Amino acid sequence: MLGVGAVPTVILASVVLWVPESPRWLVMQGRLGDAKRVLDKTSDSVEEAQIRLADIKEAAGIPENLTDDIVQVPKHSHGEGVWKELIVHPTPSVRHMLIASVGIHFFQQCSGINSVVLYSPKIFEKAGITSPNDMLLATLAVGFTKIMLISVATFLFDKMGRRPLLLSSVAGMIFSLATLGFGLKVIDHSDHKITWAVGLSMAMLLAFEAFYSIGMGPSPVVYSSEIFPLKLRAQGTSIGMAVNRMTSWVISMTFISLYKGITIGGVFFLYAGVALVSWVFFYYVLPETRGRTLEDMEGLFGNFKWNFPKNGNNNKEVSNGDGSNGQVQLGSK
C-alpha cells in the first residue's frame, strides 16, 4: 500500500523536468534572455511578454535600457535585509501581508482537514461503518471528492475571485463540521444503529471535503504567492508554509487525545468553532487580490479598508506560468 504512493511521485518528478523556470527568478539572477524565452511561451502575445518583462525588470531594479541576455543585477535585489524588512521593521502593508499569509495557512490546517484524512477509518467506525470493504469504499469516496472539487476550484479562482470562493468555502465547512458533530453525537449516545444519523454523518464528511477542496484547500498557496513584493516573496511564502506544516503536525497529533477527552462529535464541534473564527478573520483581514498587480498590493494592504477604485478590477488577467495563478504580478517599487 505504501509502495503504490511512489507511482504518482515518480510521474510528478518526471513532469517537473519540463516545467519552465520562473521568469521572476531568472530576472533576479540577471538572465534576461532566459526570462524572455519563458515569457514568450507563457504569454498570449509577444507584446504582452515584453510588457511583463519590463514590469519584472523594474521590480528587480534593472534599468530598462539593459537588454542583454545576461546583465548585472543590483545588489539590493539579492535579498539583503529581507528578514529585517519582513519581520523586524516591516511597513504597515508588509505587516498586514505577513499576518494575512500566516493566518490563512494557520486556519487551513486548524479546520481539521488532516484529522479527517488521517483518521477517516476511525471516524467511519464511530459513524457505524465497520466492514473493511465499506471503510475502503468510504475512504475512496472522500479522496475522489477532494480531487474533483480541487479541479473545479482551478477554474473558479479567476472567475469568482479569492474572497468569495474562500468565504463561501469556509461557510460550507462550518455547516458541515457542525452537522457532522451533531450526527456523531447522536450515534455516540445511542445503544443501537441509527441509519439516518449514519447517513447524515457520511454525507457531511463528504460535504466537508467538498467545501474544503473548492476554496480553503488551494487558497493559502495561491493567496500568499500573490501578495508579497518581489524581494520578500520567497521568505514571506516560506514563513506561511512553515506555519502550515507545524499546525498540521499539531492537529494530527492531538486528534486522538481530543476525541477521547471531548468525544469525536465534540472534536468536530471544536473544528466548526475554529472555522467560524477563520471566516471572521478572512472577512476582515484578507482583501480581494484577483486582477491586482503587486503595485496595488502596497496600497491594498496596511489599512484594512478595501476602498480601491472600482475600475481597479479591470486589470487584464493572464497566465504567467510561474504559479501566480492568472495574474500579472509585479514587484514593489
Short mmCIF file of C-alpha atoms in Angstrom, two decimals:
data_model
loop_
_atom_site.label_atom_id
_atom_site.label_comp_id
_atom_site.label_asym_id
_atom_site.label_seq_id
_atom_site.Cartn_x
_atom_site.Cartn_y
_atom_site.Cartn_z
CA MET A 1 0.00 0.00 0.00
CA LEU A 2 2.86 2.36 0.77
CA GLY A 3 4.73 1.42 -2.40
CA VAL A 4 1.81 2.46 -4.61
CA GLY A 5 2.34 6.03 -3.41
CA ALA A 6 5.68 6.09 -5.24
CA VAL A 7 3.98 5.88 -8.64
CA PRO A 8 2.44 9.39 -8.74
CA THR A 9 5.61 10.76 -7.14
CA VAL A 10 7.76 9.41 -9.98
CA ILE A 11 5.31 10.80 -12.56
CA LEU A 12 5.33 14.22 -10.88
CA ALA A 13 9.13 14.28 -10.67
CA SER A 14 9.35 13.44 -14.38
CA VAL A 15 6.86 16.11 -15.42
CA VAL A 16 8.64 18.79 -13.36
CA LEU A 17 11.63 18.43 -15.68
CA TRP A 18 9.55 20.14 -18.41
CA VAL A 19 8.17 22.93 -16.20
CA PRO A 20 9.67 26.32 -17.20
CA GLU A 21 11.67 28.27 -14.64
CA SER A 22 10.03 31.26 -13.01
CA PRO A 23 10.76 34.36 -15.15
CA ARG A 24 11.00 36.46 -11.99
CA TRP A 25 13.72 34.27 -10.55
CA LEU A 26 15.56 34.35 -13.87
CA VAL A 27 15.39 38.16 -13.99
CA MET A 28 16.64 38.41 -10.41
CA GLN A 29 19.63 36.28 -11.48
CA GLY A 30 20.27 38.63 -14.40
CA ARG A 31 19.27 36.02 -17.01
CA LEU A 32 17.06 38.26 -19.13
CA GLY A 33 17.37 36.12 -22.25
CA ASP A 34 16.07 33.00 -20.48
CA ALA A 35 13.29 35.01 -18.82
CA LYS A 36 12.21 36.42 -22.19
CA ARG A 37 12.02 32.94 -23.72
CA VAL A 38 9.83 31.69 -20.84
CA LEU A 39 7.54 34.72 -21.09
CA ASP A 40 7.25 34.28 -24.87
CA LYS A 41 5.99 30.73 -24.28
CA THR A 42 3.59 31.56 -21.44
CA SER A 43 2.12 34.85 -22.67
CA ASP A 44 -0.76 35.39 -25.06
CA SER A 45 1.28 37.62 -27.35
CA VAL A 46 4.78 38.99 -27.91
CA GLU A 47 3.63 42.45 -26.79
CA GLU A 48 2.30 41.04 -23.55
CA ALA A 49 5.59 39.21 -22.90
CA GLN A 50 7.53 42.45 -23.43
CA ILE A 51 5.29 44.37 -21.03
CA ARG A 52 5.61 41.72 -18.36
CA LEU A 53 9.38 41.53 -18.77
CA ALA A 54 9.62 45.32 -18.40
CA ASP A 55 7.49 45.18 -15.24
CA ILE A 56 9.64 42.44 -13.70
CA LYS A 57 12.85 44.29 -14.59
CA GLU A 58 11.52 47.42 -12.91
CA ALA A 59 10.59 45.42 -9.80
CA ALA A 60 14.08 43.89 -9.68
CA GLY A 61 15.74 47.29 -10.08
CA ILE A 62 17.19 46.59 -13.52
CA PRO A 63 17.34 49.65 -15.82
CA GLU A 64 15.02 49.48 -18.82
CA ASN A 65 17.84 50.11 -21.29
CA LEU A 66 19.65 46.89 -20.28
CA THR A 67 18.53 44.28 -22.79
CA ASP A 68 21.45 41.84 -22.96
CA ASP A 69 20.81 38.17 -22.31
CA ILE A 70 22.95 38.37 -19.16
CA VAL A 71 23.05 41.57 -17.08
CA GLN A 72 24.36 42.71 -13.74
CA VAL A 73 21.64 42.76 -11.07
CA PRO A 74 21.74 45.46 -8.35
CA LYS A 75 22.92 44.06 -5.05
CA HIS A 76 19.75 45.02 -3.19
CA SER A 77 17.80 42.60 -5.39
CA HIS A 78 19.59 39.56 -3.95
CA GLY A 79 17.78 39.62 -0.61
CA GLU A 80 19.98 41.65 1.72
CA GLY A 81 17.94 42.96 4.63
CA VAL A 82 14.87 40.97 3.66
CA TRP A 83 14.28 39.46 7.11
CA LYS A 84 14.68 42.87 8.73
CA GLU A 85 12.15 44.39 6.35
CA LEU A 86 9.79 41.44 6.71
CA ILE A 87 9.84 40.84 10.48
CA VAL A 88 11.93 43.35 12.46
CA HIS A 89 10.85 46.66 10.92
CA PRO A 90 8.02 45.92 8.46
CA THR A 91 5.92 48.65 6.92
CA PRO A 92 2.18 48.54 7.75
CA SER A 93 1.44 46.96 4.37
CA VAL A 94 4.13 44.27 4.76
CA ARG A 95 2.95 43.54 8.32
CA HIS A 96 -0.60 43.13 7.00
CA MET A 97 0.62 40.83 4.22
CA LEU A 98 2.52 38.66 6.71
CA ILE A 99 -0.48 38.43 9.05
CA ALA A 100 -2.72 37.50 6.12
CA SER A 101 -0.32 34.85 4.83
CA VAL A 102 0.35 33.27 8.23
CA GLY A 103 -3.33 33.44 9.15
CA ILE A 104 -4.65 31.73 6.04
CA HIS A 105 -2.08 28.92 6.35
CA PHE A 106 -2.79 28.51 10.08
CA PHE A 107 -6.56 28.35 9.75
CA GLN A 108 -6.38 25.99 6.78
CA GLN A 109 -4.90 23.29 8.99
CA CYS A 110 -6.88 24.21 12.12
CA SER A 111 -10.03 23.30 10.22
CA GLY A 112 -9.16 19.67 10.95
CA ILE A 113 -8.63 18.51 7.39
CA ASN A 114 -5.70 16.26 8.30
CA SER A 115 -7.72 14.65 11.10
CA VAL A 116 -10.33 13.68 8.53
CA VAL A 117 -7.74 12.41 6.05
CA LEU A 118 -5.55 10.50 8.50
CA TYR A 119 -8.22 9.15 10.83
CA SER A 120 -11.09 8.61 8.42
CA PRO A 121 -11.31 4.85 9.25
CA LYS A 122 -11.79 5.68 12.92
CA ILE A 123 -14.41 8.30 12.03
CA PHE A 124 -16.22 5.78 9.82
CA GLU A 125 -16.10 3.23 12.65
CA LYS A 126 -17.66 5.72 15.04
CA ALA A 127 -20.27 6.50 12.42
CA GLY A 128 -21.30 2.84 12.34
CA ILE A 129 -19.33 1.59 9.32
CA THR A 130 -17.37 -1.45 10.47
CA SER A 131 -16.87 -3.57 7.33
CA PRO A 132 -13.31 -3.23 5.93
CA ASN A 133 -14.66 -3.10 2.38
CA ASP A 134 -17.18 -0.41 3.29
CA MET A 135 -14.43 1.58 5.02
CA LEU A 136 -12.25 1.33 1.93
CA LEU A 137 -15.08 2.50 -0.33
CA ALA A 138 -15.85 5.39 2.01
CA THR A 139 -12.19 6.40 2.08
CA LEU A 140 -12.03 6.29 -1.73
CA ALA A 141 -15.17 8.43 -1.90
CA VAL A 142 -13.52 11.05 0.31
CA GLY A 143 -10.40 11.09 -1.85
CA PHE A 144 -12.39 11.23 -5.09
CA THR A 145 -14.46 14.14 -3.79
CA LYS A 146 -11.33 16.04 -2.83
CA ILE A 147 -9.67 15.57 -6.23
CA MET A 148 -12.76 16.51 -8.23
CA LEU A 149 -13.53 19.68 -6.28
CA ILE A 150 -9.91 20.92 -6.32
CA SER A 151 -10.05 20.55 -10.11
CA VAL A 152 -13.20 22.69 -10.15
CA ALA A 153 -11.50 25.30 -7.93
CA THR A 154 -8.75 25.85 -10.50
CA PHE A 155 -11.36 27.20 -12.92
CA LEU A 156 -13.21 29.30 -10.35
CA PHE A 157 -10.37 31.28 -8.74
CA ASP A 158 -10.05 33.78 -11.56
CA LYS A 159 -13.78 33.85 -12.32
CA MET A 160 -15.19 34.37 -8.82
CA GLY A 161 -12.21 35.89 -7.05
CA ARG A 162 -10.29 34.76 -3.99
CA ARG A 163 -12.50 36.22 -1.25
CA PRO A 164 -15.91 34.96 -2.47
CA LEU A 165 -14.57 31.46 -3.07
CA LEU A 166 -12.74 31.32 0.26
CA LEU A 167 -15.59 32.77 2.35
CA SER A 168 -18.22 30.53 0.76
CA SER A 169 -15.91 27.54 1.21
CA VAL A 170 -15.39 28.23 4.92
CA ALA A 171 -19.13 28.88 5.44
CA GLY A 172 -19.86 25.45 3.98
CA MET A 173 -17.17 23.91 6.19
CA ILE A 174 -18.71 25.45 9.31
CA PHE A 175 -22.12 23.98 8.45
CA SER A 176 -20.78 20.53 7.51
CA LEU A 177 -18.48 20.27 10.55
CA ALA A 178 -21.22 21.30 12.98
CA THR A 179 -23.71 18.90 11.37
CA LEU A 180 -21.12 16.10 11.35
CA GLY A 181 -20.51 16.71 15.03
CA PHE A 182 -24.25 16.53 15.67
CA GLY A 183 -24.60 13.26 13.74
CA LEU A 184 -21.68 11.66 15.58
CA LYS A 185 -23.07 12.84 18.92
CA VAL A 186 -26.39 11.16 18.16
CA ILE A 187 -24.61 7.92 17.21
CA ASP A 188 -22.38 8.10 20.28
CA HIS A 189 -25.33 8.44 22.66
CA SER A 190 -27.39 5.65 21.10
CA ASP A 191 -27.19 1.97 22.02
CA HIS A 192 -28.30 0.85 18.55
CA LYS A 193 -27.52 1.81 14.97
CA ILE A 194 -29.42 4.88 13.78
CA THR A 195 -29.48 4.76 10.00
CA TRP A 196 -30.34 8.41 9.39
CA ALA A 197 -27.51 9.57 11.69
CA VAL A 198 -25.02 7.33 9.89
CA GLY A 199 -26.16 8.64 6.51
CA LEU A 200 -26.07 12.24 7.76
CA SER A 201 -22.54 11.82 9.14
CA MET A 202 -21.23 10.31 5.90
CA ALA A 203 -22.91 12.99 3.80
CA MET A 204 -21.46 15.77 5.97
CA LEU A 205 -17.99 14.20 5.87
CA LEU A 206 -18.08 14.27 2.07
CA ALA A 207 -19.57 17.78 2.14
CA PHE A 208 -16.74 18.98 4.36
CA GLU A 209 -14.17 17.59 1.92
CA ALA A 210 -16.01 19.21 -0.97
CA PHE A 211 -16.29 22.65 0.65
CA TYR A 212 -12.67 22.49 1.82
CA SER A 213 -11.33 21.50 -1.59
CA ILE A 214 -13.16 24.17 -3.54
CA GLY A 215 -11.73 27.12 -1.59
CA MET A 216 -9.86 26.61 1.67
CA GLY A 217 -7.62 23.87 0.25
CA PRO A 218 -5.89 25.71 -2.61
CA SER A 219 -6.32 29.29 -1.31
CA PRO A 220 -3.29 29.61 1.03
CA VAL A 221 -0.68 28.84 -1.64
CA VAL A 222 -2.45 30.95 -4.26
CA TYR A 223 -3.06 33.93 -1.99
CA SER A 224 0.31 34.11 -0.24
CA SER A 225 2.15 33.86 -3.58
CA GLU A 226 0.31 36.92 -4.87
CA ILE A 227 0.64 39.48 -2.12
CA PHE A 228 4.30 39.93 -1.20
CA PRO A 229 6.65 42.31 -3.01
CA LEU A 230 9.09 40.53 -5.30
CA LYS A 231 12.10 40.73 -2.97
CA LEU A 232 10.06 39.46 0.03
CA ARG A 233 8.11 36.82 -1.83
CA ALA A 234 10.25 33.74 -1.16
CA GLN A 235 10.73 34.43 2.54
CA GLY A 236 7.13 35.54 3.11
CA THR A 237 5.59 32.48 1.50
CA SER A 238 8.10 30.24 3.28
CA ILE A 239 7.02 31.55 6.68
CA GLY A 240 3.39 30.86 5.83
CA MET A 241 4.19 27.32 4.69
CA ALA A 242 6.26 26.64 7.83
CA VAL A 243 3.27 27.67 9.95
CA ASN A 244 1.07 25.45 7.78
CA ARG A 245 3.20 22.35 8.33
CA MET A 246 3.66 22.95 12.06
CA THR A 247 -0.06 23.46 12.57
CA SER A 248 -0.77 20.33 10.54
CA TRP A 249 1.51 18.33 12.84
CA VAL A 250 -0.18 19.67 15.98
CA ILE A 251 -3.70 18.96 14.68
CA SER A 252 -2.74 15.45 13.56
CA MET A 253 -1.07 14.59 16.86
CA THR A 254 -3.90 15.88 19.07
CA PHE A 255 -6.93 14.32 17.36
CA ILE A 256 -6.90 11.04 19.31
CA SER A 257 -6.43 12.81 22.66
CA LEU A 258 -9.17 15.29 21.86
CA TYR A 259 -11.76 12.73 20.85
CA LYS A 260 -11.00 10.68 23.96
CA GLY A 261 -11.44 13.79 26.07
CA ILE A 262 -14.46 15.50 24.47
CA THR A 263 -15.82 12.69 22.23
CA ILE A 264 -15.40 12.55 18.47
CA GLY A 265 -18.52 14.64 17.94
CA GLY A 266 -17.11 17.28 20.28
CA VAL A 267 -13.91 17.42 18.24
CA PHE A 268 -15.86 18.38 15.12
CA PHE A 269 -17.84 20.97 17.04
CA LEU A 270 -14.46 22.40 18.07
CA TYR A 271 -13.25 22.43 14.46
CA ALA A 272 -16.50 24.14 13.44
CA GLY A 273 -15.82 26.85 16.04
CA VAL A 274 -12.32 27.37 14.71
CA ALA A 275 -13.69 27.57 11.17
CA LEU A 276 -16.12 30.25 12.33
CA VAL A 277 -13.25 32.28 13.76
CA SER A 278 -11.35 31.82 10.50
CA TRP A 279 -14.33 33.14 8.49
CA VAL A 280 -14.32 36.34 10.57
CA PHE A 281 -10.54 36.63 10.15
CA PHE A 282 -10.73 36.21 6.38
CA TYR A 283 -13.61 38.67 6.07
CA TYR A 284 -11.80 41.49 7.87
CA VAL A 285 -8.13 40.78 7.07
CA LEU A 286 -7.97 39.38 3.53
CA PRO A 287 -8.73 41.81 0.68
CA GLU A 288 -9.52 40.60 -2.82
CA THR A 289 -6.39 40.14 -4.95
CA ARG A 290 -7.89 38.97 -8.24
CA GLY A 291 -6.68 41.17 -11.08
CA ARG A 292 -4.40 43.24 -8.84
CA THR A 293 -0.76 43.95 -9.59
CA LEU A 294 1.94 43.93 -6.92
CA GLU A 295 1.94 47.74 -7.01
CA ASP A 296 -1.70 47.60 -5.99
CA MET A 297 -0.82 45.37 -3.05
CA GLU A 298 1.21 48.11 -1.39
CA GLY A 299 -1.92 50.23 -1.07
CA LEU A 300 -4.43 47.41 -0.71
CA PHE A 301 -2.70 46.06 2.38
CA GLY A 302 -1.98 48.05 5.51
CA ASN A 303 -5.22 49.93 6.04
CA PHE A 304 -7.80 47.12 6.40
CA LYS A 305 -10.08 49.02 4.01
CA TRP A 306 -10.80 47.67 0.59
CA ASN A 307 -11.58 51.09 -0.90
CA PHE A 308 -9.76 50.89 -4.22
CA PRO A 309 -11.44 52.47 -7.24
CA LYS A 310 -14.00 50.17 -8.85
CA ASN A 311 -12.10 50.14 -12.13
CA GLY A 312 -9.18 48.52 -10.31
CA ASN A 313 -10.68 45.15 -11.13
CA ASN A 314 -10.36 45.76 -14.85
CA ASN A 315 -6.70 44.80 -14.92
CA LYS A 316 -6.07 42.17 -17.52
CA GLU A 317 -5.67 38.68 -16.13
CA VAL A 318 -3.21 36.39 -17.80
CA SER A 319 -1.45 33.14 -17.12
CA ASN A 320 2.19 33.84 -16.37
CA GLY A 321 3.30 30.26 -16.00
CA ASP A 322 5.04 30.56 -12.63
CA GLY A 323 2.35 29.78 -10.10
CA SER A 324 0.85 33.23 -9.62
CA ASN A 325 -2.49 31.87 -10.84
CA GLY A 326 -3.56 34.01 -13.69
CA GLN A 327 -2.37 37.43 -12.68
CA VAL A 328 0.19 39.89 -13.96
CA GLN A 329 2.23 40.06 -10.77
CA LEU A 330 4.62 42.97 -10.48
CA GLY A 331 7.18 43.84 -7.85
CA SER A 332 7.09 46.56 -5.24
CA LYS A 333 8.82 49.75 -6.23
#
